[in-house]
Amino acid sequence: SQTIHQWPATLVQPVGSPLSLECTVEGTSNPNLYWYRQAAGRGLQLLFYSVGIGQISSEVPQNLSASRPQDRQFILSSKKLLLSDSGFYLCAWRRTGGDYGYTFGSGTRLTVV
Amino acid sequence: DAKTTQPPSMDCAEGRAANLPCNHSTISGNEYVYWYRQIHSQGPQYIIHGLKNNETNEMASLIITEDRKSSTLILPHATLRDTAVYYCIVRAISGSARQLTFGSGTQLTVLP
């Protein structure tokens, strides 16, 4: 069966520090991968998605970046965090093509102080 | 993707059926209706999806009107653990990889 792992679960980082959140998927190949962010009391905002290794599409210009070094690994990064980067970050995957649903990870709650 | 409209909140008594409506009057013929829910501080969870026929699985039933302009998610016997934000989303089966846009959803509160 397919599983998605996302870590860490919670993170407190000072302003200006770097960030690296990792997401891995098991039990499938060539998935579409996604990073979403949910600010407190707000809806889900798509940040990045990837349809293959090294292929990243950005939805929102910001100081975050994403990379996909391996087929089932998706990384969200920042060189210098801002207070506004605080939120609930969710990784998701979906099978390529068809009417398959999305499977989300358990999320990382990031607080920038 | 077509826009959806959902009530911001609903209450339901434990053990009763919860009926969550969604309007998607601009839905296209190739767009599916998906339902997800998000329990507080967790990632969204897929519930069910359909095109034009009613669908049922172990979690819920999905009723889509004949003109496909609205749908209802039914939780037949709501429990306290069903308290969550429920999102109705329409998406084309042939849509690009990016297309899963969440609206504000309906906060369902199941009352004891």
Tab-separated table of C-alpha atoms in Angstrom:
chain	number	residue	atom	x	y	z
A	1	SER	CA	0.000	0.000	0.000
A	2	GLN	CA	1.022	3.583	-0.529
A	3	THR	CA	2.134	5.774	2.358
A	4	ILE	CA	3.323	9.331	2.649
A	5	HIS	CA	5.739	10.528	5.292
A	6	GLN	CA	6.263	14.125	6.269
A	7	TRP	CA	8.579	15.487	8.929
A	8	PRO	CA	9.061	17.103	11.311
A	9	ALA	CA	5.581	17.361	12.805
A	10	THR	CA	6.290	20.660	14.519
A	11	LEU	CA	9.054	23.197	14.114
A	12	VAL	CA	9.897	26.494	15.757
A	13	GLN	CA	12.454	28.555	13.886
A	14	PRO	CA	13.795	32.104	14.341
A	15	VAL	CA	13.329	34.738	11.668
A	16	GLY	CA	16.131	34.606	9.147
A	17	SER	CA	16.975	30.960	9.720
A	18	PRO	CA	16.892	28.347	6.938
A	19	LEU	CA	14.161	25.759	6.478
A	20	SER	CA	14.039	22.252	5.092
A	21	LEU	CA	10.893	20.129	5.187
A	22	GLU	CA	10.965	16.678	3.672
A	23	CYS	CA	8.247	14.508	2.228
A	24	THR	CA	8.594	10.960	0.914
A	25	VAL	CA	6.103	8.621	-0.685
A	26	GLU	CA	6.273	4.839	-0.595
A	27	GLY	CA	4.528	2.195	-2.640
A	28	THR	CA	4.107	4.074	-5.890
A	29	SER	CA	6.218	5.427	-8.714
A	30	ASN	CA	6.186	8.680	-10.658
A	31	PRO	CA	3.614	10.368	-8.438
A	32	ASN	CA	2.558	13.982	-8.767
A	33	LEU	CA	3.765	15.732	-5.613
A	34	TYR	CA	2.449	18.885	-3.973
A	35	TRP	CA	3.260	21.333	-1.194
A	36	TYR	CA	0.372	23.249	0.372
A	37	ARG	CA	0.335	25.804	3.154
A	38	GLN	CA	-2.526	26.610	5.494
A	39	ALA	CA	-2.305	29.778	7.537
A	40	ALA	CA	-4.214	29.882	10.830
A	41	GLY	CA	-7.955	29.951	10.144
A	42	ARG	CA	-7.423	30.005	6.392
A	43	GLY	CA	-7.841	27.597	3.516
A	44	LEU	CA	-5.205	25.526	1.763
A	45	GLN	CA	-2.879	27.362	-0.600
A	46	LEU	CA	-0.972	25.444	-3.262
A	47	LEU	CA	2.713	26.421	-3.152
A	48	PHE	CA	4.514	24.020	-5.486
A	49	TYR	CA	3.814	20.906	-7.493
A	50	SER	CA	5.996	18.474	-9.376
A	51	VAL	CA	5.208	15.968	-12.109
A	52	GLY	CA	8.680	14.396	-12.167
A	53	ILE	CA	12.250	14.459	-10.907
A	54	GLY	CA	13.704	17.936	-11.140
A	55	GLN	CA	10.418	19.408	-12.416
A	56	ILE	CA	9.003	22.077	-10.114
A	57	SER	CA	6.126	24.456	-10.766
A	58	SER	CA	5.670	27.414	-8.442
A	59	GLU	CA	2.238	28.815	-7.727
A	60	VAL	CA	3.038	31.689	-5.408
A	61	PRO	CA	6.136	33.905	-5.580
A	62	GLN	CA	7.781	33.975	-2.175
A	63	ASN	CA	11.008	33.172	-0.388
A	64	LEU	CA	10.298	29.443	-0.449
A	65	SER	CA	11.612	26.912	-2.950
A	66	ALA	CA	11.012	23.257	-3.661
A	67	SER	CA	13.107	20.465	-5.065
A	68	ARG	CA	12.524	16.880	-6.146
A	69	PRO	CA	15.872	15.126	-6.114
A	70	GLN	CA	14.334	11.648	-6.317
A	71	ASP	CA	11.110	10.250	-7.747
A	72	ARG	CA	9.395	9.942	-4.380
A	73	GLN	CA	11.065	12.753	-2.445
A	74	PHE	CA	9.852	16.338	-2.294
A	75	ILE	CA	11.640	19.016	-0.268
A	76	LEU	CA	10.459	22.482	0.733
A	77	SER	CA	13.191	24.966	1.592
A	78	SER	CA	13.904	28.525	2.504
A	79	LYS	CA	17.193	30.353	2.920
A	80	LYS	CA	15.769	32.940	5.329
A	81	LEU	CA	12.420	32.504	7.043
A	82	LEU	CA	9.986	35.370	7.529
A	83	LEU	CA	7.336	35.698	10.229
A	84	SER	CA	4.726	35.343	7.495
A	85	ASP	CA	6.052	31.866	6.674
A	86	SER	CA	4.390	30.493	9.797
A	87	GLY	CA	1.662	27.991	9.038
A	88	PHE	CA	0.685	24.387	8.541
A	89	TYR	CA	2.598	22.831	5.638
A	90	LEU	CA	1.138	19.810	3.916
A	91	CYS	CA	2.677	17.490	1.378
A	92	ALA	CA	0.406	15.497	-0.906
A	93	TRP	CA	0.729	12.972	-3.706
A	94	ARG	CA	-1.491	11.787	-6.484
A	95	ARG	CA	-1.246	9.104	-9.141
A	96	THR	CA	-0.551	10.477	-12.596
A	97	GLY	CA	-3.624	10.736	-14.790
A	98	GLY	CA	-7.133	9.458	-14.188
A	99	ASP	CA	-9.584	10.459	-11.489
A	100	TYR	CA	-7.440	9.499	-8.544
A	101	GLY	CA	-7.768	11.450	-5.349
A	102	TYR	CA	-5.001	13.157	-3.428
A	103	THR	CA	-3.374	11.696	-0.328
A	104	PHE	CA	-2.025	14.173	2.194
A	105	GLY	CA	0.689	13.805	4.756
A	106	SER	CA	0.143	14.600	8.411
A	107	GLY	CA	1.591	18.089	8.052
A	108	THR	CA	4.285	20.215	9.659
A	109	ARG	CA	3.279	23.074	11.902
A	110	LEU	CA	5.917	25.778	11.460
A	111	THR	CA	6.146	28.720	13.825
A	112	VAL	CA	8.600	31.460	12.944
A	113	VAL	CA	9.517	33.551	15.956
B	1	ASP	CA	-11.963	24.455	-12.335
B	2	ALA	CA	-15.560	25.288	-11.456
B	3	LYS	CA	-16.178	27.316	-8.313
B	4	THR	CA	-18.037	25.693	-5.438
B	5	THR	CA	-20.209	27.210	-2.735
B	6	GLN	CA	-20.695	25.625	0.673
B	7	PRO	CA	-22.312	26.826	3.901
B	8	PRO	CA	-19.616	27.917	6.360
B	9	SER	CA	-20.870	25.774	9.217
B	10	MET	CA	-23.376	23.087	10.178
B	11	ASP	CA	-24.276	21.162	13.315
B	12	CYS	CA	-25.467	17.587	13.496
B	13	ALA	CA	-26.561	15.401	16.389
B	14	GLU	CA	-24.483	12.317	17.032
B	15	GLY	CA	-26.005	9.240	15.412
B	16	ARG	CA	-28.046	11.237	12.924
B	17	ALA	CA	-27.306	11.677	9.241
B	18	ALA	CA	-25.217	14.685	8.286
B	19	ASN	CA	-26.134	16.161	4.907
B	20	LEU	CA	-23.574	18.606	3.553
B	21	PRO	CA	-24.614	20.576	0.463
B	22	CYS	CA	-22.414	21.989	-2.276
B	23	ASN	CA	-23.339	24.156	-5.221
B	24	HIS	CA	-21.270	23.968	-8.401
B	25	SER	CA	-23.514	25.567	-10.976
B	26	THR	CA	-20.709	26.184	-13.491
B	27	ILE	CA	-19.451	22.622	-13.511
B	28	SER	CA	-18.321	21.291	-16.883
B	29	GLY	CA	-19.137	17.918	-18.357
B	30	ASN	CA	-15.649	16.543	-17.747
B	31	GLU	CA	-15.380	17.686	-14.130
B	32	TYR	CA	-15.681	15.345	-11.176
B	33	VAL	CA	-16.963	16.311	-7.749
B	34	TYR	CA	-14.552	15.435	-4.947
B	35	TRP	CA	-15.087	15.606	-1.209
B	36	TYR	CA	-12.311	15.860	1.360
B	37	ARG	CA	-12.368	16.556	5.051
B	38	GLN	CA	-9.802	18.014	7.406
B	39	ILE	CA	-9.864	17.198	11.067
B	40	HIS	CA	-8.217	19.868	13.173
B	41	SER	CA	-4.406	19.895	12.854
B	42	GLN	CA	-4.374	16.991	10.393
B	43	GLY	CA	-3.956	16.752	6.633
B	44	PRO	CA	-7.070	16.603	4.440
B	45	GLN	CA	-8.528	13.144	3.943
B	46	TYR	CA	-10.145	11.958	0.730
B	47	ILE	CA	-13.768	10.873	1.235
B	48	ILE	CA	-15.454	10.193	-2.080
B	49	HIS	CA	-15.822	11.450	-5.644
B	50	GLY	CA	-18.257	11.086	-8.528
B	51	LEU	CA	-19.108	12.285	-12.010
B	52	LYS	CA	-22.879	12.026	-12.396
B	53	ASN	CA	-24.036	8.845	-10.711
B	54	ASN	CA	-24.587	8.607	-6.988
B	55	GLU	CA	-21.687	6.979	-5.203
B	56	THR	CA	-21.335	5.179	-1.883
B	57	ASN	CA	-18.346	3.872	0.009
B	58	GLU	CA	-17.578	2.882	3.578
B	59	MET	CA	-17.319	6.510	4.661
B	60	ALA	CA	-20.158	8.327	2.942
B	61	SER	CA	-22.621	8.663	0.094
B	62	LEU	CA	-22.489	11.285	-2.632
B	63	ILE	CA	-25.697	12.423	-4.268
B	64	ILE	CA	-25.301	14.480	-7.450
B	65	THR	CA	-28.335	16.195	-8.947
B	66	GLU	CA	-29.348	15.292	-12.456
B	67	ASP	CA	-28.203	18.659	-13.836
B	68	ARG	CA	-24.944	18.223	-11.840
B	69	LYS	CA	-25.165	21.758	-10.515
B	70	SER	CA	-25.180	20.662	-6.902
B	71	SER	CA	-24.326	17.696	-4.743
B	72	THR	CA	-24.791	16.463	-1.188
B	73	LEU	CA	-22.382	14.495	0.923
B	74	ILE	CA	-24.160	12.236	3.368
B	75	LEU	CA	-22.589	10.799	6.491
B	76	PRO	CA	-25.289	8.268	7.462
B	77	HIS	CA	-24.556	8.029	11.187
B	78	ALA	CA	-22.396	10.923	12.290
B	79	THR	CA	-20.018	10.421	15.199
B	80	LEU	CA	-18.039	12.928	17.233
B	81	ARG	CA	-14.969	11.969	15.212
B	82	ASP	CA	-16.666	13.274	12.075
B	83	THR	CA	-16.288	16.834	13.365
B	84	ALA	CA	-14.125	18.461	10.692
B	85	VAL	CA	-14.031	20.944	7.834
B	86	TYR	CA	-15.528	19.368	4.721
B	87	TYR	CA	-14.357	20.559	1.316
B	88	CYS	CA	-16.248	20.145	-1.946
B	89	ILE	CA	-14.007	20.434	-4.998
B	90	VAL	CA	-14.629	20.043	-8.707
B	91	ARG	CA	-11.805	18.999	-10.939
B	92	ALA	CA	-11.481	17.897	-14.533
B	93	ILE	CA	-10.224	14.352	-14.959
B	94	SER	CA	-7.898	15.619	-17.642
B	95	GLY	CA	-6.905	18.667	-15.657
B	96	SER	CA	-3.312	19.659	-15.198
B	97	ALA	CA	-1.375	18.341	-12.254
B	98	ARG	CA	-1.856	21.581	-10.324
B	99	GLN	CA	-5.606	21.529	-10.141
B	100	LEU	CA	-6.880	20.901	-6.654
B	101	THR	CA	-8.218	24.166	-5.326
B	102	PHE	CA	-9.705	24.138	-1.845
B	103	GLY	CA	-12.366	26.652	-0.921
B	104	SER	CA	-13.287	27.559	2.642
B	105	GLY	CA	-15.367	24.412	3.206
B	106	THR	CA	-18.071	23.641	5.763
B	107	GLN	CA	-17.215	23.246	9.435
B	108	LEU	CA	-19.326	20.303	10.586
B	109	THR	CA	-19.721	19.998	14.320
B	110	VAL	CA	-21.233	16.758	15.588
B	111	LEU	CA	-22.927	17.356	18.915
B	112	PRO	CA	-23.273	14.701	21.624
